[in-house]
Coordinates of C-alpha atoms in Angstrom, one line a residue:
X289 CA 19.9 24.1 63.2
X290 CA 19.2 24.7 59.7
X291 CA 21.6 25.6 57.4
X292 CA 21.3 28.0 54.5
X293 CA 23.2 27.0 51.9
X294 CA 22.3 29.6 49.1
X295 CA 25.9 30.9 48.9
X296 CA 28.0 28.2 47.1
X297 CA 31.1 31.5 46.4
X298 CA 32.2 34.6 46.1
X299 CA 34.8 36.0 43.6
X300 CA 37.3 39.6 45.5
X301 CA 39.6 41.6 43.9
X302 CA 42.7 42.8 45.4
X303 CA 43.0 46.4 46.6
X304 CA 45.3 46.9 43.1
X305 CA 42.4 46.7 41.4
X306 CA 43.8 44.4 38.9
X307 CA 44.4 40.8 40.5
X308 CA 41.1 38.4 41.1
X309 CA 40.3 35.2 43.9
X310 CA 38.0 33.2 42.9
X311 CA 37.0 31.6 46.2
X312 CA 33.7 30.3 47.6
X313 CA 31.9 31.2 50.8
X314 CA 28.6 28.8 52.6
X315 CA 26.7 32.5 53.7
X316 CA 26.9 30.7 57.5
X317 CA 23.8 30.8 57.4
X318 CA 23.0 28.7 60.5
X319 CA 20.0 29.7 62.7
X320 CA 20.7 30.5 66.1
X321 CA 19.5 32.2 69.0
X322 CA 19.4 35.9 69.4
X323 CA 21.1 36.0 72.6
X324 CA 23.7 34.0 71.6
X325 CA 24.9 37.1 68.8
X326 CA 24.1 40.0 71.4
X327 CA 28.1 41.6 72.1
X328 CA 26.2 41.1 75.8
X329 CA 25.7 37.6 76.3
X330 CA 26.9 35.5 79.0
X331 CA 26.9 32.3 77.2
X332 CA 29.7 30.4 76.4
X333 CA 28.8 28.9 73.5
X334 CA 28.5 31.1 70.2
X335 CA 28.1 30.9 66.8
X336 CA 29.4 33.6 65.1
X337 CA 27.8 33.4 62.1
X338 CA 24.1 32.4 63.3
X339 CA 21.2 34.3 60.8
X340 CA 19.3 36.1 63.9
X341 CA 16.5 34.6 64.5
X342 CA 14.2 38.0 64.2
X343 CA 15.9 40.4 61.5
X344 CA 17.7 43.4 62.5
X345 CA 18.1 46.1 61.1
X346 CA 21.6 48.1 60.9
X347 CA 22.4 51.5 59.6
X348 CA 25.4 52.2 57.8
X349 CA 26.5 55.0 55.6
X350 CA 28.7 54.9 52.2
X351 CA 30.6 56.3 48.9
X352 CA 30.2 55.2 45.4
X353 CA 32.7 55.7 42.8
X354 CA 32.2 56.3 38.7
X355 CA 33.4 52.2 38.8
X356 CA 30.1 51.6 40.2
X357 CA 27.7 49.3 38.1
X358 CA 24.2 48.0 38.1
X359 CA 22.3 45.7 36.1
X360 CA 18.8 43.4 36.6
X361 CA 17.3 46.7 38.3
X362 CA 19.7 46.4 41.0
X363 CA 20.6 49.9 42.9
X364 CA 23.6 50.3 45.5
X365 CA 20.7 50.0 48.3
X366 CA 19.2 46.7 46.5
X367 CA 21.5 44.4 45.5
X368 CA 22.8 40.6 45.5
X369 CA 25.3 41.7 48.5
X370 CA 22.3 43.2 50.7
X371 CA 19.4 41.2 49.7
X372 CA 22.2 37.6 51.1
X373 CA 23.0 39.9 53.8
X374 CA 19.0 39.8 54.7
X375 CA 18.5 36.5 53.6
X376 CA 21.4 34.4 55.3
X377 CA 22.5 37.1 58.2
X378 CA 18.9 38.0 59.2
X379 CA 20.6 41.4 58.6
X380 CA 18.4 44.4 57.0
X381 CA 21.1 46.7 55.9
X382 CA 19.3 50.6 55.2
X383 CA 21.6 53.5 54.5
X384 CA 21.4 56.8 55.6
X385 CA 22.8 58.1 53.0
X386 CA 25.4 57.0 50.0
X387 CA 27.3 59.9 48.2
X388 CA 29.6 59.9 44.9
X389 CA 33.4 59.4 47.0
X390 CA 34.0 63.4 45.7
X391 CA 31.3 64.3 48.2
X392 CA 31.9 61.9 50.8
X393 CA 34.1 63.9 53.0
X394 CA 31.6 66.9 53.3
X395 CA 28.5 64.9 54.0
X396 CA 30.9 62.9 56.7
X397 CA 31.6 65.3 58.4
X398 CA 27.9 67.3 58.6
X399 CA 26.6 64.3 59.5
X400 CA 29.4 63.8 62.5
X401 CA 28.8 67.9 63.1
X402 CA 24.8 67.1 63.6
X403 CA 25.7 63.5 65.7
X404 CA 23.4 61.7 63.0
X405 CA 25.5 58.7 63.3
X406 CA 24.2 55.3 61.5
X407 CA 25.5 52.0 63.4
X408 CA 28.4 51.1 60.6
X409 CA 30.2 54.0 59.3
X410 CA 33.5 54.9 56.7
X411 CA 35.9 56.4 58.1
X412 CA 39.1 58.3 57.7
X413 CA 41.3 58.1 60.1
X414 CA 40.8 61.3 61.4
X415 CA 36.4 61.2 62.2
X416 CA 38.3 57.8 63.4
X417 CA 39.9 59.7 65.6
X418 CA 37.2 62.3 66.7
X419 CA 34.6 60.0 67.2
X420 CA 36.6 58.4 69.4
X421 CA 37.8 61.3 71.4
X422 CA 34.7 62.3 71.8
X423 CA 33.5 58.3 72.6
X424 CA 31.3 57.9 69.9
X425 CA 32.4 55.3 68.8
X426 CA 31.7 50.9 70.1
X427 CA 35.4 49.7 71.5
X428 CA 35.7 46.6 69.0
X429 CA 38.4 45.6 71.2
X430 CA 37.0 42.1 72.8
X431 CA 34.5 42.0 70.0
X432 CA 37.0 41.3 67.7
X433 CA 38.1 38.2 69.2
X434 CA 35.2 36.9 70.1
X435 CA 33.0 37.6 66.6
X436 CA 35.4 37.7 64.2
X437 CA 36.3 34.1 62.9
X438 CA 39.3 32.6 62.8
X439 CA 39.6 33.4 58.7
X440 CA 38.9 37.0 59.4
X441 CA 41.7 37.0 62.1
X442 CA 44.5 35.7 59.8
X443 CA 43.8 37.9 57.2
X444 CA 43.4 41.2 59.0
X445 CA 46.0 40.6 61.1
X446 CA 48.3 39.7 58.2
X447 CA 50.3 42.5 58.6
X448 CA 49.9 44.1 62.8
X449 CA 51.2 47.8 61.7
X450 CA 48.4 48.3 59.5
X451 CA 45.6 47.0 61.3
X452 CA 46.8 48.5 64.7
X453 CA 46.4 52.1 62.8
X454 CA 42.8 51.0 63.6
X455 CA 43.7 51.3 67.6
X456 CA 43.2 54.2 69.5
X457 CA 45.0 54.4 73.2
X458 CA 45.7 50.8 72.6
X459 CA 41.9 49.3 71.6
X460 CA 40.5 48.6 68.6
X461 CA 37.9 51.5 67.5
X462 CA 37.0 50.3 64.3
X463 CA 37.7 48.2 61.8
X464 CA 40.8 49.0 58.9
X465 CA 39.9 48.2 55.0
X466 CA 43.4 46.5 54.8
X467 CA 45.0 45.8 51.9
X468 CA 48.6 44.9 50.8
X469 CA 51.2 46.4 52.5
X470 CA 54.3 44.9 50.2
X471 CA 53.5 45.2 46.6
X472 CA 54.5 49.2 46.2
X473 CA 58.5 48.9 48.2
X474 CA 60.0 50.2 45.8
X475 CA 62.4 47.4 43.5
X476 CA 65.9 47.9 40.6
X477 CA 65.2 46.8 37.5
X478 CA 68.3 46.0 35.2
X479 CA 68.9 45.5 31.5
X480 CA 70.1 42.0 32.1
X481 CA 70.9 41.5 28.5
X482 CA 72.7 45.2 28.3
X483 CA 75.0 43.6 31.0
X484 CA 75.5 40.8 29.6
X485 CA 76.7 42.7 25.8
X486 CA 79.0 44.8 28.2
X487 CA 80.8 42.6 29.8
X488 CA 79.2 43.8 33.6
X489 CA 78.1 42.0 36.7
X490 CA 74.2 42.5 38.2
X491 CA 75.5 45.7 40.4
X492 CA 75.4 44.5 44.0
X493 CA 75.9 48.2 45.6
X494 CA 74.6 51.9 44.6
X495 CA 78.3 52.6 43.3
X496 CA 78.0 49.3 41.2
X497 CA 74.7 50.4 39.8
X498 CA 76.1 53.7 38.8
X499 CA 78.9 52.1 36.9
X500 CA 76.5 50.2 35.0
X501 CA 74.1 53.3 34.6
X502 CA 78.0 55.2 33.1
X503 CA 78.2 51.9 31.1
X504 CA 74.5 52.1 29.3
X505 CA 74.9 55.8 28.7
X506 CA 78.6 55.4 26.9
X507 CA 79.3 52.4 25.6
X508 CA 76.3 51.9 23.0
X509 CA 74.7 48.4 24.8
X510 CA 71.8 48.6 21.9
X511 CA 74.8 48.5 19.0
X512 CA 73.1 51.3 16.8
X513 CA 76.4 53.2 16.9
X514 CA 74.9 55.8 18.4
X515 CA 74.7 58.1 21.5
X516 CA 70.9 57.4 22.4
X517 CA 70.5 55.2 25.7
X518 CA 70.9 56.2 28.8
X519 CA 71.6 54.8 32.6
X520 CA 69.0 56.0 35.3
X521 CA 65.0 56.9 33.8
X522 CA 63.2 58.9 35.6
X523 CA 60.0 61.2 35.7
X524 CA 59.3 64.9 35.9
X525 CA 57.5 63.9 38.8
X526 CA 60.2 61.6 40.0
X527 CA 59.4 62.4 43.9
X528 CA 56.5 60.6 44.1
X529 CA 55.9 58.2 41.0
X530 CA 55.9 54.2 41.4
X531 CA 57.4 54.0 38.4
X532 CA 60.3 56.2 37.2
X533 CA 60.5 57.4 40.7
X534 CA 63.5 58.2 43.2
X535 CA 62.3 56.6 46.6
X536 CA 64.9 52.9 46.4
X537 CA 67.5 55.4 45.4
X538 CA 67.2 58.0 48.2
X539 CA 66.7 54.7 50.7
X540 CA 69.9 53.6 49.6
X541 CA 71.0 57.2 50.8
X542 CA 68.9 56.3 54.0
X543 CA 66.8 58.9 53.3
X544 CA 63.0 59.4 52.6
X545 CA 61.3 62.5 51.0
X546 CA 58.3 62.7 51.2
X547 CA 58.2 60.4 53.5
X548 CA 57.9 61.1 57.6
X549 CA 60.3 58.8 59.6
X550 CA 61.0 58.5 63.3
X551 CA 64.2 60.0 64.5
X552 CA 66.9 59.0 67.1
X553 CA 64.4 60.5 69.4
X554 CA 61.5 58.8 68.6
X555 CA 59.7 62.1 67.1
X556 CA 58.2 62.3 63.4
X557 CA 60.8 64.2 61.1
X558 CA 59.9 64.6 57.7
X559 CA 62.5 63.4 55.1
X560 CA 62.6 66.0 52.4
X561 CA 64.5 67.9 54.5
X562 CA 67.2 65.6 56.1
X563 CA 71.3 66.1 55.9
X564 CA 70.9 63.1 53.9
X565 CA 69.1 64.2 51.0
X566 CA 71.7 66.7 50.2
X567 CA 73.8 63.9 49.5
X568 CA 72.0 61.5 47.2
X569 CA 70.3 64.8 45.3
X570 CA 74.6 65.9 44.6
X571 CA 74.7 62.0 42.8
X572 CA 71.8 62.7 40.8
X573 CA 72.8 66.1 39.5
X574 CA 76.3 64.3 38.8
X575 CA 74.3 61.5 36.9
X576 CA 72.5 64.6 35.4
X577 CA 75.6 66.1 34.3
X578 CA 77.3 63.2 32.7
X579 CA 74.3 62.6 30.7
X580 CA 73.0 59.1 32.8
X581 CA 69.8 60.2 33.0
X582 CA 67.6 61.9 29.6
X583 CA 68.0 65.8 29.7
X584 CA 64.9 65.7 29.4
X585 CA 62.8 63.9 32.0
X586 CA 62.0 67.7 33.9
X587 CA 59.2 67.7 31.3
X588 CA 58.2 63.7 30.9
X589 CA 55.4 62.1 32.3
X590 CA 55.2 58.2 33.0
X591 CA 53.8 57.7 29.7
X592 CA 56.9 59.3 27.8
X593 CA 59.3 57.6 30.4
X594 CA 57.2 54.0 29.4
X595 CA 57.8 54.7 25.6
X596 CA 61.7 55.0 26.0
X597 CA 61.1 51.9 27.4
X598 CA 59.5 50.4 25.1
X599 CA 62.4 51.5 22.7
X600 CA 64.7 50.1 24.2
X601 CA 66.5 53.1 25.2
X602 CA 66.9 52.6 29.1
X603 CA 68.6 50.6 31.1
X604 CA 67.5 51.4 35.0
X605 CA 65.1 52.1 36.9
X606 CA 63.1 52.2 40.2
X607 CA 59.6 50.9 39.6
X608 CA 57.3 48.4 42.2
X609 CA 56.4 45.2 41.4
X610 CA 54.0 45.6 38.5
X611 CA 56.3 46.6 36.2
X612 CA 57.2 44.1 34.3
X613 CA 53.8 43.6 33.4
X614 CA 53.0 47.6 33.2
X615 CA 55.5 48.4 32.1
X616 CA 58.7 46.3 30.6
X617 CA 56.8 43.8 28.6
X618 CA 56.5 46.5 25.7
X619 CA 60.0 46.3 25.9
X620 CA 60.1 42.9 25.5
X621 CA 57.5 42.3 22.3
X622 CA 59.8 45.1 20.7
X623 CA 62.9 42.8 21.0
X624 CA 63.0 39.5 20.8
X625 CA 66.8 39.9 22.7
X626 CA 65.4 42.0 25.7
X627 CA 66.0 40.5 29.5
X628 CA 65.1 42.5 32.7
X629 CA 66.0 41.6 35.7
X630 CA 64.4 42.8 39.7
X631 CA 67.0 43.5 42.2
X632 CA 67.0 44.7 45.4
X633 CA 67.2 48.5 46.4
X634 CA 71.3 48.7 47.0
X635 CA 72.6 50.5 49.6
X636 CA 75.8 53.7 48.9
X637 CA 77.3 52.0 51.9
X638 CA 77.5 48.9 54.8
X639 CA 74.5 49.8 55.8
X640 CA 71.5 47.5 54.0
X641 CA 69.0 49.9 51.9
X642 CA 65.8 49.7 53.8
X643 CA 62.8 50.7 51.2
X644 CA 59.9 52.1 52.6
X645 CA 56.0 52.2 51.4
X646 CA 52.4 53.9 52.4
X647 CA 50.9 52.6 55.0
X648 CA 47.7 50.9 52.8
X649 CA 45.1 52.0 55.2
X650 CA 42.5 54.8 53.5
X651 CA 39.0 53.5 54.8
X652 CA 37.9 52.3 58.4
X653 CA 34.6 51.3 59.2
X654 CA 33.2 52.6 62.8
X655 CA 30.5 51.2 64.9
X656 CA 28.6 53.8 66.2
X657 CA 28.2 53.6 70.6
X658 CA 24.2 53.5 70.4
X659 CA 24.2 50.8 68.0
X660 CA 21.9 47.8 69.6
X661 CA 23.8 44.7 67.9
X662 CA 27.3 45.4 67.0
X663 CA 28.1 42.0 66.9
X664 CA 26.6 42.5 63.6
X665 CA 30.2 44.5 61.6
X666 CA 31.9 41.1 62.0
X667 CA 28.9 39.1 60.9
X668 CA 29.3 40.5 57.3
X669 CA 33.4 41.0 57.9
X670 CA 33.4 36.6 57.9
X671 CA 30.5 36.5 55.2
X672 CA 33.0 38.5 53.1
X673 CA 36.4 36.8 54.2
X674 CA 35.0 33.5 53.5
X675 CA 35.8 34.2 49.4
X676 CA 39.3 33.9 50.3
X677 CA 39.2 30.1 51.7
X678 CA 42.1 28.1 50.1
X679 CA 39.6 25.6 49.3
X680 CA 36.9 27.6 47.9
X681 CA 35.5 26.8 44.2
X682 CA 35.6 29.0 41.3
X683 CA 32.3 31.3 41.3
X684 CA 32.0 34.5 40.3
X685 CA 28.6 34.9 41.4
X686 CA 29.3 38.1 43.9
X687 CA 32.2 39.4 42.1
X688 CA 32.0 40.0 38.5
X689 CA 28.9 39.3 36.8
X690 CA 28.0 37.1 33.4
X691 CA 28.1 41.0 32.1
X692 CA 30.8 41.9 33.3
X693 CA 29.9 43.5 36.2
X694 CA 32.1 44.8 39.0
X695 CA 30.0 44.0 41.8
X696 CA 32.3 42.9 44.8
X697 CA 32.1 46.8 45.2
X698 CA 28.8 46.7 46.7
X699 CA 30.0 44.5 49.4
X700 CA 29.3 46.9 52.6
X701 CA 32.3 45.5 54.6
X702 CA 36.0 44.6 53.0
X703 CA 39.2 43.5 53.0
X704 CA 42.1 42.0 51.1
X705 CA 45.1 39.8 52.4
X706 CA 48.1 42.0 52.8
X707 CA 50.1 39.6 51.4
X708 CA 47.9 38.0 48.9
X709 CA 50.0 38.2 45.8
X710 CA 53.4 37.6 47.7
X711 CA 51.5 34.3 49.0
X712 CA 50.1 33.7 45.2
X713 CA 53.5 34.0 43.9
X714 CA 54.9 31.7 46.5
X715 CA 51.7 29.0 45.5
X716 CA 52.7 29.6 42.1
X717 CA 56.5 28.0 42.5
X718 CA 55.8 25.7 44.8
X719 CA 53.6 24.0 42.0
X720 CA 55.9 25.1 39.4
X721 CA 58.9 22.7 41.3
X722 CA 55.9 20.3 42.5
X723 CA 54.5 20.0 38.5
X724 CA 51.3 20.0 40.2
X725 CA 48.5 23.0 40.2
X726 CA 46.0 21.2 41.9
X727 CA 45.7 23.0 45.1
X728 CA 46.2 26.2 43.2
X729 CA 43.3 29.0 44.0
X730 CA 41.3 29.3 39.9
X731 CA 43.3 33.0 40.2
X732 CA 47.0 31.2 41.6
X733 CA 46.3 29.0 38.6
X734 CA 45.8 31.6 35.8
X735 CA 49.7 32.7 36.5
X736 CA 50.8 28.9 36.8
X737 CA 48.9 28.5 32.8
X738 CA 50.6 31.8 31.9
X739 CA 54.1 31.4 33.4
X740 CA 53.7 27.2 31.6
X741 CA 53.5 28.8 28.2
X742 CA 55.8 31.4 28.6
X743 CA 58.4 28.9 29.0
X744 CA 57.4 26.5 26.3
X745 CA 57.9 30.0 24.2
X746 CA 55.2 32.7 24.5
X747 CA 56.9 36.0 25.1
X748 CA 53.6 37.8 25.2
X749 CA 53.5 36.0 29.1
X750 CA 56.8 37.0 30.0
X751 CA 55.5 40.1 32.1
X752 CA 53.7 36.8 34.1
X753 CA 56.4 35.2 34.7
X754 CA 58.8 38.1 35.9
X755 CA 56.2 39.4 38.8
X756 CA 54.5 35.8 39.6
X757 CA 57.6 33.2 38.7
X758 CA 60.9 33.4 38.6
X759 CA 62.7 35.2 38.9
X760 CA 60.6 38.0 39.5
X761 CA 59.5 41.6 41.1
X762 CA 58.2 39.4 44.2
X763 CA 61.6 37.3 44.7
X764 CA 62.7 40.5 45.4
X765 CA 59.3 41.1 48.0
X766 CA 59.9 37.9 49.5
X767 CA 63.2 39.0 50.4
X768 CA 62.0 42.2 51.9
X769 CA 59.8 40.6 53.7
X770 CA 61.9 37.3 55.4
X771 CA 64.5 40.3 56.2
X772 CA 61.9 42.2 58.3
X773 CA 63.4 45.4 56.1
X774 CA 61.2 47.2 55.0
X775 CA 59.3 50.2 57.4
X776 CA 56.4 52.4 56.0
X777 CA 55.3 56.2 56.1
X778 CA 54.5 57.0 60.0
X779 CA 52.3 59.6 59.5
X780 CA 49.0 57.8 57.6
X781 CA 46.3 60.2 59.2
X782 CA 44.3 63.0 57.1
X783 CA 45.9 65.9 55.9
X784 CA 46.5 68.6 60.3
X785 CA 45.2 71.8 59.3
X786 CA 48.3 73.3 58.2
X787 CA 49.0 71.0 56.0
X788 CA 45.3 71.7 54.1
X789 CA 46.7 75.3 54.3
X790 CA 50.5 75.2 53.2
X791 CA 51.0 71.4 52.1
X792 CA 50.0 72.7 47.9
X793 CA 52.7 74.9 48.1
X794 CA 55.5 73.1 49.5
X795 CA 55.1 70.9 47.9
X796 CA 55.1 72.5 44.7
X797 CA 58.3 74.5 46.1
X798 CA 60.1 71.0 47.1
X799 CA 59.8 69.5 43.4
X800 CA 61.3 72.6 41.9
X801 CA 63.8 73.2 43.9
X802 CA 65.4 69.3 44.0
X803 CA 64.1 69.5 40.2
X804 CA 66.7 72.4 39.6
X805 CA 69.8 70.7 41.4
X806 CA 69.1 68.2 39.7
X807 CA 69.6 69.8 36.5
X808 CA 72.8 72.1 38.0
X809 CA 71.6 73.8 40.0
X810 CA 73.8 75.2 43.2
X811 CA 73.6 72.6 45.5
X812 CA 73.0 74.5 48.4
X813 CA 70.3 75.3 47.9
X814 CA 69.4 72.3 49.5
X815 CA 69.6 74.2 52.4
X816 CA 67.9 77.6 51.6
X817 CA 64.7 75.3 51.2
X818 CA 64.9 73.7 54.7
X819 CA 64.8 76.8 55.6
X820 CA 62.4 78.1 53.6
X821 CA 59.9 74.4 54.1
X822 CA 60.6 75.1 58.0
X823 CA 59.3 78.9 57.9
X824 CA 56.5 78.7 55.4
X825 CA 54.4 75.9 57.4
X826 CA 56.9 73.1 58.0
X827 CA 57.7 73.9 61.3
X828 CA 54.5 73.4 62.5
X829 CA 53.1 70.5 60.9
X830 CA 55.9 69.1 62.2
X831 CA 54.8 69.6 65.7
X832 CA 50.8 69.2 64.5
X833 CA 52.3 65.4 62.6
X834 CA 53.4 64.9 66.3
X835 CA 50.5 65.4 68.2
X836 CA 47.9 63.2 65.2
X837 CA 51.2 60.7 66.4
X838 CA 50.8 60.8 70.3
X839 CA 46.8 60.6 70.1
X840 CA 48.0 57.7 67.6
X841 CA 50.6 55.4 69.9

């Protein structure tokens, strides 16, 4: 048999859109007999990456985004990916249609209503559920076991909860577009040089953190003789912001505003209307009254609060793993004495505080039940996943071109390892301890080199050390993972009918009421909010959410 060696490497980007993995692929170009590639083949010997002897046409639809750029006459229909699919896999990819992402939902719904389905479809959760219920999708359960490569399975199953969102009735009805499941978990950041100056220890409980916030507000930690510092930073969108938000704070009280969680009976309930929220809001109200929150937080966006951090006015905030790079580095650049540490979120009682994240799946790849070659999706999947081979060599032919064009976006079937960045952190730490970076990928070597540069005195790389080195934000994420102490928003589907109609109004009401309570309005306003939320659509939304959950078991 002949081996096609045209493809030497791939470079794929992480779901976060800012971290690049350099790796390689051999294209899986071994020729094989067509019947060995058929989903219904009886042969027990299957070359899962074999090129079709006779080229096959595979139709699809997809969206494009403004970040898609082209060079050398390429288009989304004709580019390095489509040409390689043809030359190395024997798959002629033909798009029935492509549209900008803003038009995708409408175009997809029209096509589904007309029954005009291609072989491979990019879908949202609602459309996946609807098509599966109407027996219009190919059941991929057995094909996944037979045709997905070991590397593809390893990547897609890193986070089984995310992978299982593509299952309906226990059957795999699509492939999920996996991405990081843990990177967005909330972390508490504390300015440790201020702790040292004031003779304080790292907080271990929520009560400790509040005492630290008080000291940072009242004891002049910056030493300028002015009352111009405050303990905890929030934005005006504190209920939803991943930096300067309150997800980690509320989790310390075991409540989850804005998220759907299971109650003791197994039913999904809306986190914002649970009784414990009132207790947490009262604590925020007390902090505001004591000046421990910025008195102008209600009108400040993330950029404005970042300015406060950069200027050395903030000592505590909740953020995601990227905060040392995206926020705190600015303070470190301005102040050679500034030092911060990432801590796990803290509990208000003896029960551990459990952070909550968002299910990181927004796109699914479904296959029409009428497809003549349903196994083709796995050849495309395996091709793309080879870019994550840990033994790969660095090359960007399929990632970002020499002219800085992100050609990786052309890939039809993509997925990212759920713990890619966490693994990069752990690998970098091992290499530092061993004094040997030779086993690192090109991406990981970049982190290693910047960490070593920081440790040699280059403060401009402080953020990389505090994300991928140690102590770091990924030390905290690693603890969450090892302790199996994190949960996801239990609702990850498309908005229900009543959500489409009512949610904007309900969310605006929630934000306004919670903000006013923090700023001093009677805490009993919360009870009226719960009553109003229920009457104005919340009760029906809860019913619809649980109907969705029943369908997606």
